[in-house]
Amino acid sequence: MVWKSSVVAEPGSGPAPMKDEELEGYADRLFRRLDNCAWAGPDPYDGMTSPLSALAVHPLLRQALLQTVKRSPVDLRPWLGIRPLRTATAFGLGATACSRLSGSPLWHGRAQRLGRWTADRQLSGRYAGLWRYEFDVQTRWGYYPASVPNVIATTFCADGCLDAGTLDGEAVETLAAALLEHLFNGRHFVYTPTTKALIHNANLMGAALATRVAHLEGVSRPLASRLLDAARSSVSATVAAQRPDGSWPYGTSPNLGWVDGFHTGYVLMRLEAAARGLDLDLDVAVSTGARYYFDHLFHGSLPRYYADERPRLVSPGRRDPNNDATAVRTASWAAERGYVPRGFAEDVLAAVVDGIPGCGRIPQRQPSAMMRHPARLSPRWSLTPFLDALTALCVARRNG
């Protein structure tokens, strides 16, 4: 299904298309950059790793500390005692990215190395089988400490291990049981075991992972059946919440009604994956959601952060690297399914490529303030998502 969007640029209207070897060269450059920093770096949400967090005993104080570190134009981390982080999430997503090119011995070895590291970070004890963030987080809808797993980290890490083939049967069985015990509340998948809100991208990540695990050899039939039932219930909850215009809010609570780009991209890709695993016909929900995404969350081929954001608010200084990376990734997914014109994913990449550290087409003697911003140097939030997007686009191009 291809439609003519009012905001999608004509394919080929930007710079000359990149060659396959240029795309893979960008991916290789990003991987080497991550390896050179030992996959450690700043994170937009690492504010609570500061020793000052011990004084933030109230939710408002915790959120103020986190948001101050995240939004400050000056990097406050050295003064607040915040050290570079290595996250299992970055390793898991990196394993998925590398596995797409595993026909090459070099990329196969990289996927194996990252997959083994991710598998080693699977939790034991009370939450055995799941994964967590390495920092406390306070959001407007809840608080979850680093000791508690979450469905986002679990999905990226589990997918990475499964893509790389580094989870044994016992670990898979433990993961399956933990998904149901700790991250499914009887109706939908929750962000963490301690939260109740229906967050659509998190819910569908859980549903897509549950369907994937249910179809793995070695998972018992009763457990697989329960996983599939949980996934059906979760998918139904999010499909029912789709708005008439095709969009999904971030969550169902009154204060979670905004629509943004990268969460919408997650919803679309995970909804389709879950529907495929459940053998459900959700083409209408996916296609109308994709139409909304490309009509309202892009200005030409430049991704918007919020729906219908004015063009002046999508200037380079306000770019979010995760949103940009997810836009390239989602455009590649959409191109393979005929939701966008051929060449559009390359145009999206061309629009944001100068924001990828070390990959821009315009040589810079001195990095701009945008390129020095910690969010751009974050393995979890920027570098690995771009690596994932680049390898996905490589595969999409090979598939025609």
CSV table of C-alpha atoms in Angstrom, one decimal:
chain,number,residue,atom,x,y,z
A,1,MET,CA,0.0,0.0,0.0
A,2,VAL,CA,1.5,3.3,-1.1
A,3,TRP,CA,-0.1,6.7,-0.6
A,4,LYS,CA,0.9,10.2,-1.6
A,5,SER,CA,1.5,12.0,1.6
A,6,SER,CA,1.3,15.8,1.9
A,7,VAL,CA,4.6,15.9,3.8
A,8,VAL,CA,6.6,13.0,2.5
A,9,ALA,CA,9.2,14.3,0.1
A,10,GLU,CA,9.5,12.9,-3.4
A,11,PRO,CA,12.1,10.2,-3.4
A,12,GLY,CA,15.4,11.3,-4.8
A,13,SER,CA,14.8,15.0,-4.0
A,14,GLY,CA,17.7,15.1,-1.6
A,15,PRO,CA,21.4,14.3,-2.0
A,16,ALA,CA,22.5,11.5,-4.3
A,17,PRO,CA,21.5,8.1,-2.9
A,18,MET,CA,24.2,6.3,-0.8
A,19,LYS,CA,25.7,3.2,-2.1
A,20,ASP,CA,25.5,-0.1,-0.2
A,21,GLU,CA,29.2,0.0,0.7
A,22,GLU,CA,28.8,3.6,2.0
A,23,LEU,CA,25.9,2.6,4.3
A,24,GLU,CA,27.8,-0.4,5.7
A,25,GLY,CA,30.9,1.9,6.0
A,26,TYR,CA,28.8,4.2,8.2
A,27,ALA,CA,27.7,1.2,10.3
A,28,ASP,CA,31.3,0.0,10.7
A,29,ARG,CA,32.4,3.5,11.7
A,30,LEU,CA,29.7,3.6,14.4
A,31,PHE,CA,30.6,0.2,15.7
A,32,ARG,CA,34.2,1.1,16.0
A,33,ARG,CA,33.4,4.3,17.8
A,34,LEU,CA,31.3,2.3,20.3
A,35,ASP,CA,34.1,-0.2,20.7
A,36,ASN,CA,36.7,2.6,21.2
A,37,CYS,CA,34.7,4.0,24.2
A,38,ALA,CA,34.0,0.4,25.5
A,39,TRP,CA,30.3,1.0,24.9
A,40,ALA,CA,30.3,3.5,27.8
A,41,GLY,CA,29.1,7.1,27.8
A,42,PRO,CA,26.5,9.6,29.0
A,43,ASP,CA,22.8,8.9,28.9
A,44,PRO,CA,19.9,11.4,28.8
A,45,TYR,CA,18.4,9.7,31.9
A,46,ASP,CA,21.5,9.2,34.0
A,47,GLY,CA,20.9,12.1,36.4
A,48,MET,CA,19.9,9.8,39.2
A,49,THR,CA,23.3,8.1,39.2
A,50,SER,CA,24.7,11.3,40.8
A,51,PRO,CA,25.5,11.1,44.6
A,52,LEU,CA,23.1,14.0,44.9
A,53,SER,CA,20.2,11.6,44.2
A,54,ALA,CA,20.4,10.5,47.8
A,55,LEU,CA,18.9,13.9,48.7
A,56,ALA,CA,16.1,13.6,46.2
A,57,VAL,CA,13.6,11.8,48.4
A,58,HIS,CA,10.5,13.3,46.7
A,59,PRO,CA,9.3,12.5,43.2
A,60,LEU,CA,9.5,16.1,42.2
A,61,LEU,CA,13.0,16.4,43.4
A,62,ARG,CA,14.0,13.2,41.5
A,63,GLN,CA,12.4,14.4,38.3
A,64,ALA,CA,14.0,17.9,38.7
A,65,LEU,CA,17.5,16.3,39.1
A,66,LEU,CA,17.0,14.0,36.1
A,67,GLN,CA,15.5,16.7,33.8
A,68,THR,CA,18.1,19.3,34.8
A,69,VAL,CA,21.0,16.9,33.8
A,70,LYS,CA,19.1,15.9,30.7
A,71,ARG,CA,18.2,19.4,29.4
A,72,SER,CA,21.2,21.5,30.6
A,73,PRO,CA,23.1,23.1,27.6
A,74,VAL,CA,26.2,22.6,29.7
A,75,ASP,CA,27.2,19.0,30.6
A,76,LEU,CA,26.8,18.9,34.4
A,77,ARG,CA,27.9,15.3,34.8
A,78,PRO,CA,31.6,16.0,35.7
A,79,TRP,CA,30.4,18.3,38.6
A,80,LEU,CA,27.7,15.9,39.8
A,81,GLY,CA,29.8,12.8,39.9
A,82,ILE,CA,28.0,11.1,37.1
A,83,ARG,CA,30.2,8.5,35.4
A,84,PRO,CA,29.9,7.0,31.9
A,85,LEU,CA,27.5,4.1,31.8
A,86,ARG,CA,27.6,0.7,30.0
A,87,THR,CA,24.1,-0.6,29.5
A,88,ALA,CA,22.8,-4.0,28.6
A,89,THR,CA,20.2,-2.3,26.4
A,90,ALA,CA,22.9,-0.9,24.1
A,91,PHE,CA,24.6,-4.2,23.9
A,92,GLY,CA,21.3,-6.0,23.1
A,93,LEU,CA,20.3,-3.6,20.4
A,94,GLY,CA,23.9,-3.7,19.0
A,95,ALA,CA,23.7,-7.5,18.8
A,96,THR,CA,20.5,-7.3,16.8
A,97,ALA,CA,22.1,-4.7,14.5
A,98,CYS,CA,25.2,-6.7,13.9
A,99,SER,CA,23.3,-10.0,13.4
A,100,ARG,CA,21.6,-8.5,10.3
A,101,LEU,CA,25.0,-8.5,8.5
A,102,SER,CA,26.2,-11.8,10.0
A,103,GLY,CA,26.8,-13.2,6.6
A,104,SER,CA,30.1,-11.4,7.0
A,105,PRO,CA,32.5,-13.1,9.5
A,106,LEU,CA,33.4,-9.7,10.9
A,107,TRP,CA,29.8,-8.8,11.7
A,108,HIS,CA,29.0,-12.3,12.9
A,109,GLY,CA,31.8,-12.2,15.4
A,110,ARG,CA,30.6,-8.8,16.6
A,111,ALA,CA,27.0,-10.1,17.1
A,112,GLN,CA,28.3,-13.0,19.0
A,113,ARG,CA,30.4,-10.9,21.3
A,114,LEU,CA,27.6,-8.5,22.1
A,115,GLY,CA,25.1,-11.3,22.5
A,116,ARG,CA,27.2,-13.1,25.0
A,117,TRP,CA,27.7,-9.9,27.0
A,118,THR,CA,24.0,-9.2,27.0
A,119,ALA,CA,23.1,-12.7,28.1
A,120,ASP,CA,25.5,-12.4,31.0
A,121,ARG,CA,23.5,-9.4,32.2
A,122,GLN,CA,20.2,-11.4,32.4
A,123,LEU,CA,19.0,-11.0,36.0
A,124,SER,CA,19.0,-13.7,38.6
A,125,GLY,CA,17.1,-13.8,41.9
A,126,ARG,CA,13.6,-12.5,42.3
A,127,TYR,CA,13.4,-11.2,38.7
A,128,ALA,CA,15.4,-14.0,37.1
A,129,GLY,CA,15.2,-14.0,33.3
A,130,LEU,CA,14.6,-10.2,32.8
A,131,TRP,CA,16.8,-7.2,32.2
A,132,ARG,CA,17.0,-3.7,33.7
A,133,TYR,CA,18.3,-0.2,33.2
A,134,GLU,CA,21.5,0.6,35.1
A,135,PHE,CA,20.0,3.8,36.5
A,136,ASP,CA,17.0,5.0,38.5
A,137,VAL,CA,14.3,6.8,36.6
A,138,GLN,CA,11.5,9.2,37.7
A,139,THR,CA,8.9,10.0,35.1
A,140,ARG,CA,5.6,11.9,35.2
A,141,TRP,CA,3.8,8.6,35.5
A,142,GLY,CA,6.0,6.6,37.9
A,143,TYR,CA,9.4,5.8,39.5
A,144,TYR,CA,11.5,2.7,39.0
A,145,PRO,CA,14.9,2.1,40.5
A,146,ALA,CA,17.8,0.3,38.8
A,147,SER,CA,17.1,-2.8,40.8
A,148,VAL,CA,13.8,-3.3,39.0
A,149,PRO,CA,13.6,-4.8,35.5
A,150,ASN,CA,11.6,-3.2,32.7
A,151,VAL,CA,10.0,-4.4,29.5
A,152,ILE,CA,11.9,-2.1,27.2
A,153,ALA,CA,15.3,-3.3,28.4
A,154,THR,CA,14.1,-6.8,28.5
A,155,THR,CA,12.8,-6.7,24.9
A,156,PHE,CA,16.0,-5.2,23.4
A,157,CYS,CA,18.2,-7.5,25.3
A,158,ALA,CA,16.2,-10.7,24.7
A,159,ASP,CA,15.9,-9.9,21.0
A,160,GLY,CA,19.6,-9.3,20.8
A,161,CYS,CA,20.5,-12.6,22.5
A,162,LEU,CA,18.0,-14.5,20.3
A,163,ASP,CA,19.2,-12.9,17.1
A,164,ALA,CA,22.8,-13.7,18.1
A,165,GLY,CA,21.9,-17.2,19.4
A,166,THR,CA,23.4,-16.7,22.8
A,167,LEU,CA,20.5,-17.7,25.1
A,168,ASP,CA,20.3,-21.4,26.1
A,169,GLY,CA,17.1,-23.3,26.6
A,170,GLU,CA,17.0,-22.8,30.4
A,171,ALA,CA,17.5,-19.0,30.0
A,172,VAL,CA,14.7,-18.8,27.5
A,173,GLU,CA,12.3,-20.8,29.7
A,174,THR,CA,13.2,-18.5,32.7
A,175,LEU,CA,12.6,-15.4,30.5
A,176,ALA,CA,9.2,-16.8,29.4
A,177,ALA,CA,8.0,-17.4,32.9
A,178,ALA,CA,9.3,-14.0,34.1
A,179,LEU,CA,7.5,-12.2,31.4
A,180,LEU,CA,4.2,-13.5,32.6
A,181,GLU,CA,4.9,-13.3,36.3
A,182,HIS,CA,6.4,-9.9,36.5
A,183,LEU,CA,5.5,-7.9,33.4
A,184,PHE,CA,2.0,-8.9,32.5
A,185,ASN,CA,-0.9,-7.7,34.7
A,186,GLY,CA,-3.6,-9.9,33.3
A,187,ARG,CA,-4.7,-7.5,30.6
A,188,HIS,CA,-1.5,-5.9,29.1
A,189,PHE,CA,2.2,-5.7,29.6
A,190,VAL,CA,3.5,-3.1,32.0
A,191,TYR,CA,6.6,-1.0,31.9
A,192,THR,CA,7.9,-2.4,35.2
A,193,PRO,CA,6.6,-4.8,37.9
A,194,THR,CA,5.9,-1.8,40.1
A,195,THR,CA,3.8,0.3,37.6
A,196,LYS,CA,0.3,-0.1,36.3
A,197,ALA,CA,-0.1,2.4,33.4
A,198,LEU,CA,-0.8,1.2,29.9
A,199,ILE,CA,2.2,2.6,27.9
A,200,HIS,CA,1.5,1.5,24.3
A,201,ASN,CA,5.0,1.1,23.0
A,202,ALA,CA,6.0,-0.9,26.1
A,203,ASN,CA,2.9,-3.0,26.0
A,204,LEU,CA,3.6,-4.0,22.3
A,205,MET,CA,7.2,-4.7,23.0
A,206,GLY,CA,6.1,-7.2,25.6
A,207,ALA,CA,3.5,-8.6,23.2
A,208,ALA,CA,6.0,-9.0,20.3
A,209,LEU,CA,8.6,-10.6,22.6
A,210,ALA,CA,6.0,-13.0,24.1
A,211,THR,CA,4.9,-14.2,20.7
A,212,ARG,CA,8.5,-14.7,19.6
A,213,VAL,CA,9.4,-16.7,22.7
A,214,ALA,CA,6.2,-18.7,22.5
A,215,HIS,CA,7.3,-20.1,19.1
A,216,LEU,CA,10.8,-21.1,20.2
A,217,GLU,CA,11.7,-24.7,20.5
A,218,GLY,CA,12.1,-25.8,24.1
A,219,VAL,CA,9.3,-23.7,25.5
A,220,SER,CA,6.7,-26.0,26.9
A,221,ARG,CA,3.3,-25.9,25.2
A,222,PRO,CA,1.4,-24.7,28.3
A,223,LEU,CA,3.8,-21.9,28.8
A,224,ALA,CA,3.7,-21.0,25.1
A,225,SER,CA,-0.1,-21.0,25.2
A,226,ARG,CA,-0.1,-18.6,28.1
A,227,LEU,CA,2.4,-16.3,26.4
A,228,LEU,CA,0.2,-16.2,23.3
A,229,ASP,CA,-2.9,-15.4,25.3
A,230,ALA,CA,-1.1,-12.6,27.1
A,231,ALA,CA,0.1,-11.2,23.8
A,232,ARG,CA,-3.5,-11.3,22.3
A,233,SER,CA,-4.9,-9.5,25.2
A,234,SER,CA,-2.1,-6.9,25.1
A,235,VAL,CA,-2.5,-6.3,21.4
A,236,SER,CA,-6.3,-5.9,21.8
A,237,ALA,CA,-5.8,-3.2,24.5
A,238,THR,CA,-3.6,-1.1,22.2
A,239,VAL,CA,-5.6,-1.6,19.0
A,240,ALA,CA,-8.7,-0.5,21.0
A,241,ALA,CA,-6.9,2.7,22.0
A,242,GLN,CA,-6.0,3.8,18.5
A,243,ARG,CA,-7.5,7.2,17.8
A,244,PRO,CA,-9.8,7.7,14.7
A,245,ASP,CA,-7.0,9.6,13.0
A,246,GLY,CA,-4.7,6.5,13.3
A,247,SER,CA,-2.5,7.8,16.1
A,248,TRP,CA,-1.7,6.4,19.5
A,249,PRO,CA,-1.1,8.5,22.5
A,250,TYR,CA,2.0,7.6,24.6
A,251,GLY,CA,-0.3,6.1,27.2
A,252,THR,CA,-3.9,5.9,28.4
A,253,SER,CA,-3.7,8.1,31.4
A,254,PRO,CA,-4.9,11.8,31.1
A,255,ASN,CA,-1.4,13.1,31.4
A,256,LEU,CA,0.0,10.8,28.8
A,257,GLY,CA,-1.9,12.0,25.7
A,258,TRP,CA,0.9,13.3,23.6
A,259,VAL,CA,2.0,11.8,20.3
A,260,ASP,CA,5.7,11.6,19.4
A,261,GLY,CA,7.8,10.1,16.7
A,262,PHE,CA,10.0,7.4,18.1
A,263,HIS,CA,7.3,5.9,20.3
A,264,THR,CA,4.9,5.8,17.4
A,265,GLY,CA,7.6,4.1,15.3
A,266,TYR,CA,8.0,1.5,18.1
A,267,VAL,CA,4.3,0.9,18.2
A,268,LEU,CA,4.0,0.3,14.5
A,269,MET,CA,6.9,-2.1,14.2
A,270,ARG,CA,6.0,-4.1,17.3
A,271,LEU,CA,2.3,-4.2,16.5
A,272,GLU,CA,3.0,-5.7,13.1
A,273,ALA,CA,5.5,-8.2,14.6
A,274,ALA,CA,3.0,-9.3,17.3
A,275,ALA,CA,0.2,-9.6,14.8
A,276,ARG,CA,2.3,-11.8,12.6
A,277,GLY,CA,3.3,-14.0,15.5
A,278,LEU,CA,-0.4,-14.3,16.5
A,279,ASP,CA,-1.6,-14.8,12.9
A,280,LEU,CA,-4.0,-11.8,13.4
A,281,ASP,CA,-5.1,-9.6,10.5
A,282,LEU,CA,-4.3,-6.0,11.8
A,283,ASP,CA,-3.5,-4.5,8.4
A,284,VAL,CA,-6.0,-1.7,8.8
A,285,ALA,CA,-4.6,-0.6,12.2
A,286,VAL,CA,-1.0,-0.8,11.0
A,287,SER,CA,-1.6,1.0,7.7
A,288,THR,CA,-3.7,3.8,9.2
A,289,GLY,CA,-1.1,4.2,12.0
A,290,ALA,CA,1.7,4.3,9.4
A,291,ARG,CA,-0.3,6.9,7.4
A,292,TYR,CA,-0.6,9.1,10.4
A,293,TYR,CA,3.1,8.7,11.3
A,294,PHE,CA,4.4,9.8,7.9
A,295,ASP,CA,1.8,12.5,7.5
A,296,HIS,CA,2.1,14.1,10.9
A,297,LEU,CA,5.6,13.2,12.3
A,298,PHE,CA,7.7,14.3,9.3
A,299,HIS,CA,8.3,17.7,7.7
A,300,GLY,CA,9.3,16.5,4.2
A,301,SER,CA,11.9,13.9,4.9
A,302,LEU,CA,12.9,15.5,8.3
A,303,PRO,CA,11.5,13.7,11.3
A,304,ARG,CA,9.4,15.7,13.8
A,305,TYR,CA,9.6,14.9,17.5
A,306,TYR,CA,5.9,15.8,18.3
A,307,ALA,CA,3.0,15.4,15.9
A,308,ASP,CA,2.5,18.5,13.6
A,309,GLU,CA,5.4,20.3,15.3
A,310,ARG,CA,6.0,23.5,13.4
A,311,PRO,CA,9.0,23.5,11.0
A,312,ARG,CA,11.0,26.0,13.0
A,313,LEU,CA,10.9,23.6,16.0
A,314,VAL,CA,12.7,20.9,14.0
A,315,SER,CA,15.9,22.9,13.6
A,316,PRO,CA,19.2,20.9,14.1
A,317,GLY,CA,19.7,22.4,17.5
A,318,ARG,CA,16.5,20.6,18.7
A,319,ARG,CA,17.1,17.2,17.1
A,320,ASP,CA,16.7,14.2,19.3
A,321,PRO,CA,19.1,11.4,18.1
A,322,ASN,CA,16.8,8.5,19.2
A,323,ASN,CA,13.9,10.1,17.3
A,324,ASP,CA,16.1,10.5,14.2
A,325,ALA,CA,17.4,7.0,14.4
A,326,THR,CA,14.0,5.5,14.9
A,327,ALA,CA,12.7,7.5,11.9
A,328,VAL,CA,15.3,5.9,9.6
A,329,ARG,CA,14.5,2.5,11.1
A,330,THR,CA,10.8,2.9,10.7
A,331,ALA,CA,11.1,4.3,7.2
A,332,SER,CA,13.2,1.2,6.2
A,333,TRP,CA,10.4,-1.0,7.7
A,334,ALA,CA,7.7,1.0,5.8
A,335,ALA,CA,9.6,0.9,2.5
A,336,GLU,CA,9.8,-2.9,2.6
A,337,ARG,CA,6.0,-3.0,3.1
A,338,GLY,CA,5.1,-0.4,0.5
A,339,TYR,CA,3.9,2.2,2.9
A,340,VAL,CA,6.2,4.9,1.6
A,341,PRO,CA,7.7,5.6,-1.9
A,342,ARG,CA,10.9,3.8,-2.8
A,343,GLY,CA,13.9,5.9,-1.8
A,344,PHE,CA,12.2,7.7,1.1
A,345,ALA,CA,14.2,5.9,3.8
A,346,GLU,CA,17.4,7.0,2.1
A,347,ASP,CA,16.1,10.6,2.0
A,348,VAL,CA,15.3,10.4,5.8
A,349,LEU,CA,18.9,9.2,6.4
A,350,ALA,CA,20.3,12.0,4.3
A,351,ALA,CA,18.3,14.5,6.3
A,352,VAL,CA,19.7,13.4,9.6
A,353,VAL,CA,23.1,11.9,8.8
A,354,ASP,CA,25.1,15.0,9.7
A,355,GLY,CA,23.8,14.5,13.2
A,356,ILE,CA,25.4,11.0,13.5
A,357,PRO,CA,28.8,11.5,15.2
A,358,GLY,CA,31.5,10.7,12.7
A,359,CYS,CA,29.2,9.9,9.9
A,360,GLY,CA,28.2,13.2,8.4
A,361,ARG,CA,28.9,14.0,4.8
A,362,ILE,CA,30.1,17.5,5.6
A,363,PRO,CA,33.6,17.4,7.2
A,364,GLN,CA,33.8,19.5,10.4
A,365,ARG,CA,37.0,20.8,11.8
A,366,GLN,CA,35.4,21.6,15.1
A,367,PRO,CA,32.3,19.6,16.2
A,368,SER,CA,29.2,21.8,16.6
A,369,ALA,CA,27.5,22.3,19.9
A,370,MET,CA,24.9,19.9,18.7
A,371,MET,CA,27.5,17.2,18.1
A,372,ARG,CA,29.1,17.7,21.5
A,373,HIS,CA,25.8,17.4,23.3
A,374,PRO,CA,25.9,14.3,25.6
A,375,ALA,CA,22.7,12.9,24.0
A,376,ARG,CA,24.5,12.6,20.7
A,377,LEU,CA,27.3,10.6,22.4
A,378,SER,CA,25.0,8.2,24.3
A,379,PRO,CA,25.5,4.5,23.4
A,380,ARG,CA,22.0,3.6,24.4
A,381,TRP,CA,20.1,6.7,23.2
A,382,SER,CA,22.0,7.6,20.0
A,383,LEU,CA,24.9,5.6,18.7
A,384,THR,CA,23.4,2.1,18.9
A,385,PRO,CA,20.0,3.1,17.6
A,386,PHE,CA,21.7,4.6,14.6
A,387,LEU,CA,23.7,1.4,14.2
A,388,ASP,CA,20.4,-0.5,14.3
A,389,ALA,CA,18.9,1.9,11.7
A,390,LEU,CA,21.8,1.7,9.3
A,391,THR,CA,22.0,-2.1,9.3
A,392,ALA,CA,18.2,-2.3,8.8
A,393,LEU,CA,18.4,0.0,5.9
A,394,CYS,CA,21.2,-2.1,4.4
A,395,VAL,CA,19.0,-5.2,4.5
A,396,ALA,CA,16.0,-3.3,3.2
A,397,ARG,CA,18.0,-2.1,0.2
A,398,ARG,CA,19.3,-5.6,-0.5
A,399,ASN,CA,15.7,-6.8,-0.4
A,400,GLY,CA,14.8,-4.3,-3.1
